[in-house]
Structure formats: C-alpha cells, structure tokens
Coordinates of C-alpha atoms in Angstrom, one line a residue:
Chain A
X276 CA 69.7 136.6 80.0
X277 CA 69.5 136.2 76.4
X278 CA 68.4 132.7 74.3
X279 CA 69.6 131.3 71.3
X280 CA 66.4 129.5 70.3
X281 CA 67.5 125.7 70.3
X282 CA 64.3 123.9 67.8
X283 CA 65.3 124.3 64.4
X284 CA 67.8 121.5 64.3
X285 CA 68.1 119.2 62.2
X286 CA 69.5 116.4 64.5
X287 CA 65.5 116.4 65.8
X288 CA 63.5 113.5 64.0
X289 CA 60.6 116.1 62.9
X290 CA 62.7 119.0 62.1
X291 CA 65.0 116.6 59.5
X292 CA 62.0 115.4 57.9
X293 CA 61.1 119.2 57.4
X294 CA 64.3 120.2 56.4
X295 CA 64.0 117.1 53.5
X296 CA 61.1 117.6 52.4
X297 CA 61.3 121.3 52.1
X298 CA 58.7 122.0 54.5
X299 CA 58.3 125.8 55.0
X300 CA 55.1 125.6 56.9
X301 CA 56.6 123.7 59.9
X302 CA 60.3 125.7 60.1
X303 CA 58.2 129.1 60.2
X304 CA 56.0 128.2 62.9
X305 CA 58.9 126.5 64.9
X306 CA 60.8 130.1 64.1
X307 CA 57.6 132.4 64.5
X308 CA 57.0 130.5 68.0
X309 CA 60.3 130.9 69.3
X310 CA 60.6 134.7 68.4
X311 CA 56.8 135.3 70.3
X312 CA 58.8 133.3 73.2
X313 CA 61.4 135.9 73.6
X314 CA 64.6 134.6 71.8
X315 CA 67.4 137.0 70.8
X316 CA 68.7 134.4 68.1
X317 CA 67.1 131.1 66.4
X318 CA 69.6 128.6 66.1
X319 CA 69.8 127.2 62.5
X320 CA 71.2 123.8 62.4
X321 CA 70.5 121.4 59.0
X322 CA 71.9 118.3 60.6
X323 CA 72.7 117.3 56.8
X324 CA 75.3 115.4 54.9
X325 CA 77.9 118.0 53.9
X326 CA 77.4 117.8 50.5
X327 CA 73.7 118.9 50.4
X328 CA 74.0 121.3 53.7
X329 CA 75.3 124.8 52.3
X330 CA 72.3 124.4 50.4
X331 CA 70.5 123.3 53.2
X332 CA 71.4 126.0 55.1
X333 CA 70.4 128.8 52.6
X334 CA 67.1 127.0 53.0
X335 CA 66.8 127.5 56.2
X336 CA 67.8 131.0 56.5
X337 CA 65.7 132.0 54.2
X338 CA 62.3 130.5 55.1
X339 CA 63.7 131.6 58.8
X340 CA 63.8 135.3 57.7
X341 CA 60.5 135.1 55.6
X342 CA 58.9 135.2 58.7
X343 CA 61.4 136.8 61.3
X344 CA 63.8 139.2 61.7
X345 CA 65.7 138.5 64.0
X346 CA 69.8 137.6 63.9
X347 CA 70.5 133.9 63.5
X348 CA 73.2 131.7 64.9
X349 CA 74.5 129.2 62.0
X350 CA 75.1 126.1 63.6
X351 CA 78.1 124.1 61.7
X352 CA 81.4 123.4 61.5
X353 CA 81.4 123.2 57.8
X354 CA 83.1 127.0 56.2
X355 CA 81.1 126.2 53.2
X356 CA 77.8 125.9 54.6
X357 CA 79.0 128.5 57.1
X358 CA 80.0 130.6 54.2
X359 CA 76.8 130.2 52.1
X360 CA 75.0 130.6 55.1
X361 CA 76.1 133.9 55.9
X362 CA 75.5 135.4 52.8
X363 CA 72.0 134.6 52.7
X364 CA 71.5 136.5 56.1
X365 CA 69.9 139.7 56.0
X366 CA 71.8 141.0 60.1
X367 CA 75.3 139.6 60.9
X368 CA 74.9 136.5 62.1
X369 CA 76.4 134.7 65.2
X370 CA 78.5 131.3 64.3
X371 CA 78.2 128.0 66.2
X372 CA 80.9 127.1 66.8
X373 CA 84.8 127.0 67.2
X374 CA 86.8 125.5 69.5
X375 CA 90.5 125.2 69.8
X376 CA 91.1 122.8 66.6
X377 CA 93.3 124.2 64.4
X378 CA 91.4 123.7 61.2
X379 CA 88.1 124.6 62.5
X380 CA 89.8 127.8 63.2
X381 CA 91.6 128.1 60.4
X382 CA 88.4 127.4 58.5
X383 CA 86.0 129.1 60.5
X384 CA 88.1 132.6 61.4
X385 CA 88.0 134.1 58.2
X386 CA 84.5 134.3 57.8
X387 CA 83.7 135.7 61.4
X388 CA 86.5 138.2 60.9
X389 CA 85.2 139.3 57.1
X390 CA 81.6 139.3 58.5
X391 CA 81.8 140.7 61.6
X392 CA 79.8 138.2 63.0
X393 CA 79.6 136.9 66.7
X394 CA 80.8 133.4 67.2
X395 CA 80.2 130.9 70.3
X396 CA 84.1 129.1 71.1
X397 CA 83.7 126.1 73.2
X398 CA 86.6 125.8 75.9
X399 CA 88.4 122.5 74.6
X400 CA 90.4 121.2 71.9
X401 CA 89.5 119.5 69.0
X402 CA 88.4 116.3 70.2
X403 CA 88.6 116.2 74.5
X404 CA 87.3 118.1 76.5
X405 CA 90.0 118.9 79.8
X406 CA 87.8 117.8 82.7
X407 CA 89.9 120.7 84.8
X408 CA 89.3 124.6 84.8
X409 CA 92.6 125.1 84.5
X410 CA 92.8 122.6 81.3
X411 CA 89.7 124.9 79.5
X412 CA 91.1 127.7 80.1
X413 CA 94.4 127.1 78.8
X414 CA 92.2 126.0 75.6
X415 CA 90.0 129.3 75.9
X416 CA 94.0 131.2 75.7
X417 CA 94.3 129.3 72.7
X418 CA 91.4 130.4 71.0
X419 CA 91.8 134.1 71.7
X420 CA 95.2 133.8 71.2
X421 CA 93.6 133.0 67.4
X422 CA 90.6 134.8 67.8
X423 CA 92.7 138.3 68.0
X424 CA 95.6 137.1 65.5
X425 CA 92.7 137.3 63.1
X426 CA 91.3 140.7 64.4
X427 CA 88.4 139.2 66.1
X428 CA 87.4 141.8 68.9
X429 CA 86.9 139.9 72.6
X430 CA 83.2 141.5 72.7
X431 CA 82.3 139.2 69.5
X432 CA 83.4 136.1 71.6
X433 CA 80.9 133.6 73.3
X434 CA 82.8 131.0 75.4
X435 CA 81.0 127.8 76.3
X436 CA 82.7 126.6 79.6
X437 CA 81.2 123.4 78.6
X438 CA 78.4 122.0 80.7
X439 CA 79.4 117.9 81.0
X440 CA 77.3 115.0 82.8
X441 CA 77.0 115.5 86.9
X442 CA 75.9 111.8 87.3
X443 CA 79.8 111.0 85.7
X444 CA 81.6 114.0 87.8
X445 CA 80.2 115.4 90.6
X446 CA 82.4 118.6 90.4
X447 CA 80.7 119.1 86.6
X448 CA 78.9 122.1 87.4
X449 CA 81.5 123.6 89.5
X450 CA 84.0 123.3 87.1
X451 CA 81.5 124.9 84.7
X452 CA 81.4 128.0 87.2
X453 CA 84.9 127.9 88.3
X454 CA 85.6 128.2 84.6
X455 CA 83.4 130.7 83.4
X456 CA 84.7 132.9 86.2
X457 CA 88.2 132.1 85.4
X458 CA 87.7 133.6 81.7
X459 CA 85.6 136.7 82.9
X460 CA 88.6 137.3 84.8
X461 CA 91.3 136.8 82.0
X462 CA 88.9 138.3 79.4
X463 CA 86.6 141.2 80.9
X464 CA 85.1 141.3 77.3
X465 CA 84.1 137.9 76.2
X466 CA 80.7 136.9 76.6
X467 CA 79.1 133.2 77.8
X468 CA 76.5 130.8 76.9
X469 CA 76.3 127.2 77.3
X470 CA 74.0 124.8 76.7
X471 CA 72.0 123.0 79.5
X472 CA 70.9 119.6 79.3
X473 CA 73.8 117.8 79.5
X474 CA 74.5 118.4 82.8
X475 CA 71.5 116.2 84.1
X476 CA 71.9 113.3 82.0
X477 CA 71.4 109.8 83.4
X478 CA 69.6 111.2 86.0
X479 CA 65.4 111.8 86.7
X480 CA 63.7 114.7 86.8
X481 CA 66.3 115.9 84.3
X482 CA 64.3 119.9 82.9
X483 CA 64.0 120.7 86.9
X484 CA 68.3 119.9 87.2
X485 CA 68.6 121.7 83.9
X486 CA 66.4 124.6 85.6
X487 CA 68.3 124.8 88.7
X488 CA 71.7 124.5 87.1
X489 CA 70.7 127.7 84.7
X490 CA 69.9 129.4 87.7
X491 CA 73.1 128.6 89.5
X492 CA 74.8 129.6 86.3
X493 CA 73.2 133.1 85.8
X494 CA 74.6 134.0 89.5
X495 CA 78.4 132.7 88.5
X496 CA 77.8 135.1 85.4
X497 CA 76.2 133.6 82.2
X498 CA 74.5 136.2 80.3
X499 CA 73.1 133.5 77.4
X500 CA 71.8 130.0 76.7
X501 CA 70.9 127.8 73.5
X502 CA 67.7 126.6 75.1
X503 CA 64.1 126.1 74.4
X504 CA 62.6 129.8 74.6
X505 CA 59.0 127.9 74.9
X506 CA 60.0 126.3 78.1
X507 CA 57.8 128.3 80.8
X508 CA 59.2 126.6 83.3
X509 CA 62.9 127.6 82.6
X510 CA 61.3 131.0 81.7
X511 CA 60.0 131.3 84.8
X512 CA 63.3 130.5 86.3
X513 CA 65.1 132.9 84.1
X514 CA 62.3 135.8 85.4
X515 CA 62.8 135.0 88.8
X516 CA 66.0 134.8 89.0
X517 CA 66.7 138.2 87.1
X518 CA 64.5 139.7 89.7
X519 CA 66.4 138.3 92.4
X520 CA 69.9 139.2 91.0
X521 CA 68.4 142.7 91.3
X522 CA 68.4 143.2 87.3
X523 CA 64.6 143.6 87.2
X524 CA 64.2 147.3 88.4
X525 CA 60.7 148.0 90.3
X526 CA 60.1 144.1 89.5
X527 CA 57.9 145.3 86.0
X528 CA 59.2 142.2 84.5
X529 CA 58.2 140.0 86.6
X530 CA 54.5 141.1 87.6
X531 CA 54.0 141.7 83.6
X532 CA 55.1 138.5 83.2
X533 CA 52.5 137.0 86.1
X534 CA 49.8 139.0 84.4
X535 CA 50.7 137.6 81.1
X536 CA 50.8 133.9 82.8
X537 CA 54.2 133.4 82.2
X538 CA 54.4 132.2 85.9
X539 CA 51.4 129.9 86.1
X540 CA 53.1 126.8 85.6
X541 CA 55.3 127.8 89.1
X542 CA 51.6 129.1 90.5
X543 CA 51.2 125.5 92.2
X544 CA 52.6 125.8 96.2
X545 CA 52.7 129.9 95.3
X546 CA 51.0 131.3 98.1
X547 CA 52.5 128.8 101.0
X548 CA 55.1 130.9 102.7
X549 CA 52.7 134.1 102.4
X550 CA 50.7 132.6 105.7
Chain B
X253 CA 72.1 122.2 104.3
X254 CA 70.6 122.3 107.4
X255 CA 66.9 123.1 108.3
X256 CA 65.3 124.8 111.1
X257 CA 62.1 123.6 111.4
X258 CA 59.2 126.8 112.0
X259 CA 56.5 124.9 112.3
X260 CA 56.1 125.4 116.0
X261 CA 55.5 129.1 116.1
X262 CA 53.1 130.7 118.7
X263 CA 52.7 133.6 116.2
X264 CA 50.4 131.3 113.9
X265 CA 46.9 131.1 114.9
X266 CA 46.7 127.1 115.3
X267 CA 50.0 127.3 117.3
X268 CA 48.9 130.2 119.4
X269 CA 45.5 128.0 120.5
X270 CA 47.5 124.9 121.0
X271 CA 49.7 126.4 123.5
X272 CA 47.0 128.3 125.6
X273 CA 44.7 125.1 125.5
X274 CA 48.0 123.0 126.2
X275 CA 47.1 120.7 123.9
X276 CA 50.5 118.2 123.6
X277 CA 48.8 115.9 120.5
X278 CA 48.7 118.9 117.8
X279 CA 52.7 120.1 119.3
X280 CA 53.9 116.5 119.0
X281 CA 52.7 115.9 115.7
X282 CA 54.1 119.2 114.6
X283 CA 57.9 118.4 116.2
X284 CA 57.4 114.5 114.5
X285 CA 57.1 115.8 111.3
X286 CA 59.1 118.2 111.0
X287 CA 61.9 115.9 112.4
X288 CA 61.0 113.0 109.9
X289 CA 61.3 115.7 107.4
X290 CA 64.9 116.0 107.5
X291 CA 65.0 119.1 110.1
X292 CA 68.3 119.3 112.1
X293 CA 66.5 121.9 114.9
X294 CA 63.0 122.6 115.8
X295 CA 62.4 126.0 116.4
X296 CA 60.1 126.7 119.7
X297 CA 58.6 129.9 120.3
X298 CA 55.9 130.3 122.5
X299 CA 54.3 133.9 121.3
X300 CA 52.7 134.7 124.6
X301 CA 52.9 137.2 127.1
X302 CA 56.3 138.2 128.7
X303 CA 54.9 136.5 132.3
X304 CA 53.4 133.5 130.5
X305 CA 56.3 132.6 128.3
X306 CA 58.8 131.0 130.3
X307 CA 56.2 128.7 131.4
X308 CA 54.9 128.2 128.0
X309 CA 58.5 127.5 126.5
X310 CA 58.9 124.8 129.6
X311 CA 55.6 123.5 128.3
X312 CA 56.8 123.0 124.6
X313 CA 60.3 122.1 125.4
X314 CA 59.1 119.0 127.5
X315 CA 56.1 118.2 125.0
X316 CA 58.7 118.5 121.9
X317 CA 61.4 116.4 123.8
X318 CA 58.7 113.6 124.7
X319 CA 58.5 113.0 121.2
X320 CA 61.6 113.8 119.5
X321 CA 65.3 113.6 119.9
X322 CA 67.2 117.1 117.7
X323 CA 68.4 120.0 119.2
X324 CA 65.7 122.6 120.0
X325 CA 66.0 126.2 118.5
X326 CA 64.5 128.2 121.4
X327 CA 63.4 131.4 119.8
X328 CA 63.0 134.2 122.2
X329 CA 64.1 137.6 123.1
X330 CA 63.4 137.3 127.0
X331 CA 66.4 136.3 128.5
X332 CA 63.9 135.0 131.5
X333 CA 62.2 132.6 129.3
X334 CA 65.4 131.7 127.6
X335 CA 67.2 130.5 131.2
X336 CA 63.9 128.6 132.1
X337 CA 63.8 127.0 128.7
X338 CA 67.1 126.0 128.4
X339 CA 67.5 124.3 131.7
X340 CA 64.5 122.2 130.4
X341 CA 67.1 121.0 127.4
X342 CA 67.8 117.9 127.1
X343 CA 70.7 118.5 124.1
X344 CA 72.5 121.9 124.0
X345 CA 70.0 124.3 122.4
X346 CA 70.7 127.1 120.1
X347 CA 69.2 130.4 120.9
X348 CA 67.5 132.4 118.3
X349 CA 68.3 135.5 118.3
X350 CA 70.5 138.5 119.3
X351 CA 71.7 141.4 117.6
X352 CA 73.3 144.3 118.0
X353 CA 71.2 145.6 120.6
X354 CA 73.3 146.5 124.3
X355 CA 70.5 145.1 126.5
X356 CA 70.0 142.4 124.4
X357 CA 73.4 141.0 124.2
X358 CA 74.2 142.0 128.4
X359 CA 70.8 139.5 128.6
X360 CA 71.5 137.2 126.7
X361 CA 75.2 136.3 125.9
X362 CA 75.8 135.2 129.5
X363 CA 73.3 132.2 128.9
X364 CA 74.9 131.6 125.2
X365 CA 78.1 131.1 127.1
X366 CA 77.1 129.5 130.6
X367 CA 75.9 126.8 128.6
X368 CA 77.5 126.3 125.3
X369 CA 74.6 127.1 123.5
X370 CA 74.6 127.8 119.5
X371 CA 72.9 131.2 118.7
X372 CA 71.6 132.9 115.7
X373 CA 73.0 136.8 115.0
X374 CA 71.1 139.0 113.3
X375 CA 72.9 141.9 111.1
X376 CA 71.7 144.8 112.9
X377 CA 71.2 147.0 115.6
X378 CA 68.4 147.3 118.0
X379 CA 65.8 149.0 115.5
X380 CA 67.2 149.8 111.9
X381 CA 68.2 147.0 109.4
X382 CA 71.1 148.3 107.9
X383 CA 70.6 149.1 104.1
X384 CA 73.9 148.2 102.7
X385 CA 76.2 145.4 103.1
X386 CA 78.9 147.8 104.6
X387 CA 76.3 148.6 107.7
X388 CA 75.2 145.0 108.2
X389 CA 79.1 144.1 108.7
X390 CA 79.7 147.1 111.2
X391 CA 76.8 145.4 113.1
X392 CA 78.5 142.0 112.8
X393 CA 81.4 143.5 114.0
X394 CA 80.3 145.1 116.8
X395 CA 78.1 141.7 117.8
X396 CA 81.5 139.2 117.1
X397 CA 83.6 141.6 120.0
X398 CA 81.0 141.3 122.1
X399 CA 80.5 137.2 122.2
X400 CA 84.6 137.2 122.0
X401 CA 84.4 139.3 125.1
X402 CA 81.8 136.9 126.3
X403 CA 84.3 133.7 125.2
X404 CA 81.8 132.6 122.9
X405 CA 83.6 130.6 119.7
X406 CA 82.9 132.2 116.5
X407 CA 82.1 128.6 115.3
X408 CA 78.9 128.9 117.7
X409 CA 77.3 131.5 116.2
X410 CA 74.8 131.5 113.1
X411 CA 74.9 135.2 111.6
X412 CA 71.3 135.9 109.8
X413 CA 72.8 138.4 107.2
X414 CA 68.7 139.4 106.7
X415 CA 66.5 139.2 103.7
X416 CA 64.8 142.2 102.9
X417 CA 61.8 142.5 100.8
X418 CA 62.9 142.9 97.1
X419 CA 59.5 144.6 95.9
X420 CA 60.7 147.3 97.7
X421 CA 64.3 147.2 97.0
X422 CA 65.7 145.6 94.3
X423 CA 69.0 144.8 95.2
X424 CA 67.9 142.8 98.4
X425 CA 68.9 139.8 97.4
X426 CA 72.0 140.7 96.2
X427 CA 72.5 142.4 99.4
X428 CA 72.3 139.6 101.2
X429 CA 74.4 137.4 99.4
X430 CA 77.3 140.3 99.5
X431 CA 76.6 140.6 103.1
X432 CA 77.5 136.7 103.4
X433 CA 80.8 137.0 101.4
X434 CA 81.7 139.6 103.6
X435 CA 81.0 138.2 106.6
X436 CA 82.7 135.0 106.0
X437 CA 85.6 136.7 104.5
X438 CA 86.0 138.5 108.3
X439 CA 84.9 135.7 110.2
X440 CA 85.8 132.3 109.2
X441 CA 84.2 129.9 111.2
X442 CA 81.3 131.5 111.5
X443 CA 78.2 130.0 110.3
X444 CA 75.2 131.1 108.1
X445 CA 71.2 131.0 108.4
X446 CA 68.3 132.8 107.2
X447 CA 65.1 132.9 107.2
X448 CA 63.5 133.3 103.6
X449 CA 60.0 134.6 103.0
X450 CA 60.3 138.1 103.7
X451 CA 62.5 138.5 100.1
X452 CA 58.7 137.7 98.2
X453 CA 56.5 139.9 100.5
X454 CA 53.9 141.9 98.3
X455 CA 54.4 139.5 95.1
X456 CA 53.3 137.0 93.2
X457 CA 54.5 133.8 93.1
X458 CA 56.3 133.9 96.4
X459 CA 56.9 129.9 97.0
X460 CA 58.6 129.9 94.2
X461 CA 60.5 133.2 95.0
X462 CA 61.7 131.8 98.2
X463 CA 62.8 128.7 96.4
X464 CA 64.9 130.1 93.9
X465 CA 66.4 132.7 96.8
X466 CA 67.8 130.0 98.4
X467 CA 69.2 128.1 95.7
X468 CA 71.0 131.3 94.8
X469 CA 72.1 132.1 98.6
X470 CA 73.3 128.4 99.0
X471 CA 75.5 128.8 96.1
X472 CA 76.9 132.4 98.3
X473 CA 77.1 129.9 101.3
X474 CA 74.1 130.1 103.4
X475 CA 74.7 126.7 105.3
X476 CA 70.9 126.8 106.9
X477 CA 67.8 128.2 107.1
X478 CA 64.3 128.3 109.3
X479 CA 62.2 127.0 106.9
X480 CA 59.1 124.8 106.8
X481 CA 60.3 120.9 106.3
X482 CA 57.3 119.4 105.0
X483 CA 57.2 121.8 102.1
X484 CA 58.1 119.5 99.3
X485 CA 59.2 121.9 96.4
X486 CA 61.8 123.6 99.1
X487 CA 63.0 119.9 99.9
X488 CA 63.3 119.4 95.8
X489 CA 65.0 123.1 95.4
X490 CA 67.4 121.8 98.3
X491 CA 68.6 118.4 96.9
X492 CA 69.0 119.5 93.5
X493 CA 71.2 122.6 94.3
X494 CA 73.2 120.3 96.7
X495 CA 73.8 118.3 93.8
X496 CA 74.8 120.5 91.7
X497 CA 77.1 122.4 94.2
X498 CA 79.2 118.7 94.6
X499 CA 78.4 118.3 97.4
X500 CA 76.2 115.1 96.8
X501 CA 79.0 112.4 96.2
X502 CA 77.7 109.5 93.4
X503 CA 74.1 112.0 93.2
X504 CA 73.4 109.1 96.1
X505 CA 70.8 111.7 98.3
X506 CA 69.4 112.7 95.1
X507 CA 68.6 109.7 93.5
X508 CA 67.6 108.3 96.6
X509 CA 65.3 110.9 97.4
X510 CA 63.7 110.9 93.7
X511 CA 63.2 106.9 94.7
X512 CA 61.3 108.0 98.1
X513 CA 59.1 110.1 95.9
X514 CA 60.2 113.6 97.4
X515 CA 61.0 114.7 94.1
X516 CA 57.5 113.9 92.9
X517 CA 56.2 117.3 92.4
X518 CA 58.7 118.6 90.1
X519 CA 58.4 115.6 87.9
X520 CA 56.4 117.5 85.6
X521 CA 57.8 118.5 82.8
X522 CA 60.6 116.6 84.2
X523 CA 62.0 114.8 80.8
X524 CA 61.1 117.1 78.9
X525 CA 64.8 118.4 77.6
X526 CA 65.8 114.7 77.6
X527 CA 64.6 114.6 74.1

C-alpha cells in the first residue's frame, strides 16, 4: 500500500495562507513530516486562482524538493500550471488528475505522454459521476481508449473508481469495489488509488468508516491512497491489514512497527482475546 | 452477522469454578449479557470430565434457558453429553462441532439429524488441519457426503473453514478466506462461522488483529462467528463493515447504534478526516 501524502493543499485554510505568504518554513515541515510518515508521493496542490498558480506551483515544488526527494503528484487540472510544474521537478512526477472530459485530456495528455509521468484518471466524465459500475467503467474505456491513442502505457495509469457518500447510497462502497475489480479485469496493468473520506460523510465517527473502508478496499485490490501518511490510526490499519493479506512475510513489518509504536494508538482492548 | 456468544466456556478458569460449585447467579449473568449484547446463540460448554459432562451441560442448559430465550450452541465432542443436552433444549440447538473424523460423524450426525439440529463443520480430519485451501475442501467434501447420507440440509450446517495462526504462516488469512470462496462456490447454501483469535496468537496487538480479520472475512462471506459480545471494539468493527458492505439500508443500525453509545470507543480520532 502506497500514499500519496494528502497535506500540502491549498484548499486547507493554513496551508493557503502559507502558500500566500510564501511561507517556506511551514510547507517543509508539512513535506518533511509526511516523508518521515512513510509516503511514496506528497501531493502538491496550490488551490490558487489560475492566473497566479503555475507560479504557485513552481513554488511549491521547489520549497517541496529543498527538503525531500521524493516524486510528487501535481494536483491540477490547469496544463499550464501542470506544465510549469513539471519542469521544475527534479523525478517524473505523477499528475492529478484526468478524467474522461475531452479537454482535460486533450490538455492534460501531452504532457504525461512527453514526461513520462504517472497520472491518476478518475472513472467519470467531465462533470457526473455514473452512480453504476458499468457506467465508470464505460468512462474508464474512454480514458484508455485516449490514454493509449496518445502512447500512454496502462502501467502509468492510476484509476480512481471514485469513492461517493454511503449515507446518500448504500451500495457506494460496493460499487467502489465492484468497479475497481471490473477494470483490474479489463486492464491487468492499470494501477488504483482513491481517496477516502468521502465515503463517510454525513455520518459520525467518520476516520474509523474511512479506516474500515480502506481496509475493505485493500482486500478488493487498491494498491494506493491520497491520505494523511500521519494518521496512526489508518497506519495501523494499513500494517495490519498487509500482514493479514499475507504480504508482510515473517510479520517484520508489523512487530518493527509495534516496537517503533506505530501500533499504540490500537494498543487500547490489545491483549483481550489473548485470555 | 451473527454472533455466537463464548462467554460460557468451562475451559476459562471463572467458568470452570462456576460449574463445579454450581453456582446459577455468575452463568445467568453471563447468558443475560451476552444475549443483550446482540448474540444470536450462546455457546455452552461444560469443560469437565467425560462422566461429569452430560450432567454438567443439563446443568447449564436449564440455568441458561431460566434466564434467556436464543438458541443454545451446545459445544461438545461427546455424543453422550450432546443427546442429554439437547433433550434439555428448549429451541432447536446447534451443535458445535464435527469434522471429518469417522467416529465423530457415526456419533454424532444421527443426533444432528434426529432433531434438526444446526451444526458447525470444521475443515479437517480427525488430527491434521489441512495446510492448503485444496485440503480443507477435500475434508469439506468428504463431511458434506456424509450429512447428505445422513439427510442433513446443507443449509444446516455452519462450515468453520479454520483460522490458523499467521505468525507462523503468513498466508493464513488468506487461506481462510480462499477456503470460504471455495467452499461456497461447491456448496451453496451452506453457511459460514469461525472462530477468530487463533489468527493473532504469539503477536502484538491481537484485539485489534482479530478485529480487522473479520472485517476482511465478512467481506469473503463469513456470515458468523463465536466471539465475545460485550467486546465493544468487535461490535464497532461489525457495524461499520456491515455498513459498508450495503447491507445496512438508510445506515439505520449504524447511526442507531452510534446513538446508544456502542460506537463510543472508536470516537477518538473519529472527525478527524472531516476536516
């Protein structure tokens, strides 16, 4: 299980104010913090008006690789700040996101092609998302339909199955499945990822939903998530869950990760079934 | 998701005293709360001596039944304790357990079928736990021709496809939930139980092992499980996965439940991602 560290975003009150103020203090801690946490990308969003968000951008990448160095995933559906973006990156970067609109890919395919990078494709159109699995993955044949026009390799491919609100549809997180198993099937090469916290909104207790969906998720096949790497408790869940799906041989993750207190925040209740 | 309630298990100390001393206050409070925790069966077992036990089941059978009003789960291997117990039924117990065992099946199945009962099938032989999924089945096999011979519905029996320790091999888990598929794929209408703690023997953590074992064997189709009731973080694991499997129309049980305060103690942390 991989994560795209979600915290340097620009939609977030704190980080905005960073990004504005041309704080490099608080951006390198957020991206120091999250590499220490385990993440495989940071996330780079500037949440900006698109005039001032190429620039932006190169900001952010390059306070971002002052500090780290690992890959980033450009969060934007603008080409410009997309394209500026990339060339300020030091390793090919990952591109968030396309989905099956025709100029977003028009716009957007170039630039992943010329780059090489990885890009996440969201299973829907341009503006609805098909409340079926059947619907997202006639929208996922779209995209690669596109995707390979433009000599995009399938391995290079991320699909979001789209993770939607379970208080509104009670199917949501079996569609998500349904779907993601669907395209595994259709396109043995693609990879997934998703985002989480939708699925719990409306609802209480919503990080333990979020937890138990990820978990759900990781059996039906998703190999990545844009999530907060400094979550313990959805690390935890991660761990254990690896361990269970028999991908932690001789369990060294896991007990290094108890010695390292990784699991203490699940540590409450832990000994209960060993009477 | 049904639970068997394990409380009520000579093997545990308190239990064990309880039984010899025949004290009825400490069994009846046991069977009470288990049953106003949501348990569909309490499992009895009396732990005693083979001469002792069918009196002792009696014994708990009529102090359980004084008290509560579910099906019992009469958890023996004597056939002679068994008969006596089950004529003390007052509701169509099930009978936990047989295998693939000769003796055990000539002692038992005539009891399973003279009286309708239920009864829980372990994947195995007499001795040996099969390693592999493909050995579990050729014991399921072998145990489905003999309750068929016996006119036993398949829809009466609850295979246990048995959780192994992962520490010791990794792919336990997965084991198990391949050994489900497979099973279900041959037999239909069978049913499903477990029981879940032997999966964290010899680690850390294991509450929380167990938990997020049987999210991830729900989602494979376990459809029960002897488990302890009262433990609240199970209950939370249980209602969340339900949820998120569909199978929780309008999230009514879930929100309902977060109302009652049984998913108090994984609040923590709980809106965390709601940012």
């Amino acid at each position: 299980m991989k994560i795209i560290g979600e915290k340097i975003n620009g939609t977030r009150k704190r980080v905005k104010q960073a990004i504005s103020e041309k704080d490099a203090g608080f951006i390198e801690n957020l991206a120091k913090q999250q590499v220490a946490a385990g993440s495989s990308w940071l996330d780079l969003n500037a949440g900006t008006h698109p005039e001032d968000e190429p620039g932006d951008m190169i900001w952010l990448v390059e306070t971002v690789q002052a500090v780290v160095d690992i890959p980033l995933c450009l969060d934007s559906a603008n080409p410009r700040a997309l394209s500026a973006a990339i060339k300020a990156t030091a390793k090919t970067p990952m591109i968030n996101s396309i989905n099956g609109e025709k100029e977003r890919l028009e716009g957007i395919l170039p630039l992943v092609a010329e780059y090489n990078c990885e890009v996440i494709a969201l299973a829907m159109g341009g503006v609805l998302i098909p409340e079926t699995c059947e619907g997202r993955l006639e929208e996922v044949h779209n995209i690669l339909e596109a995707t390979r026009r433009a000599g995009i390799p399938d391995n290079r491919i991320y699909i979001d199955p789209l993770v939607m609100t379970i208080s509104t549809n009670i199917k949501s997180a079996v569609i998500f499945f349904d779907t993601l198993k669907a395209v595994r099937q259709a396109y043995p090469e693609v990879h997934f990822t998703a985002g989480l916290s939708n699925i719990s909104f409306g609802l209480p207790v919503r990080s333990y939903i979020n937890r138990t969906f990820l978990i759900l998720a990781m059996q039906a096949g998703l190999e990545s998530a844009i999530c907060d790497p400094l979550d313990k408790e959805l690390k935890a869940a991660i761990l254990t869950t690896e361990l269970l799906l028999g991908k932690d041989p001789y369990c060294m993750n896991f007990t290094q990760s108890y010695r390292e207190g990784i699991l203490d925040m699940v540590k409450n209740n832990g000994g209960k079934n060993a009477e």
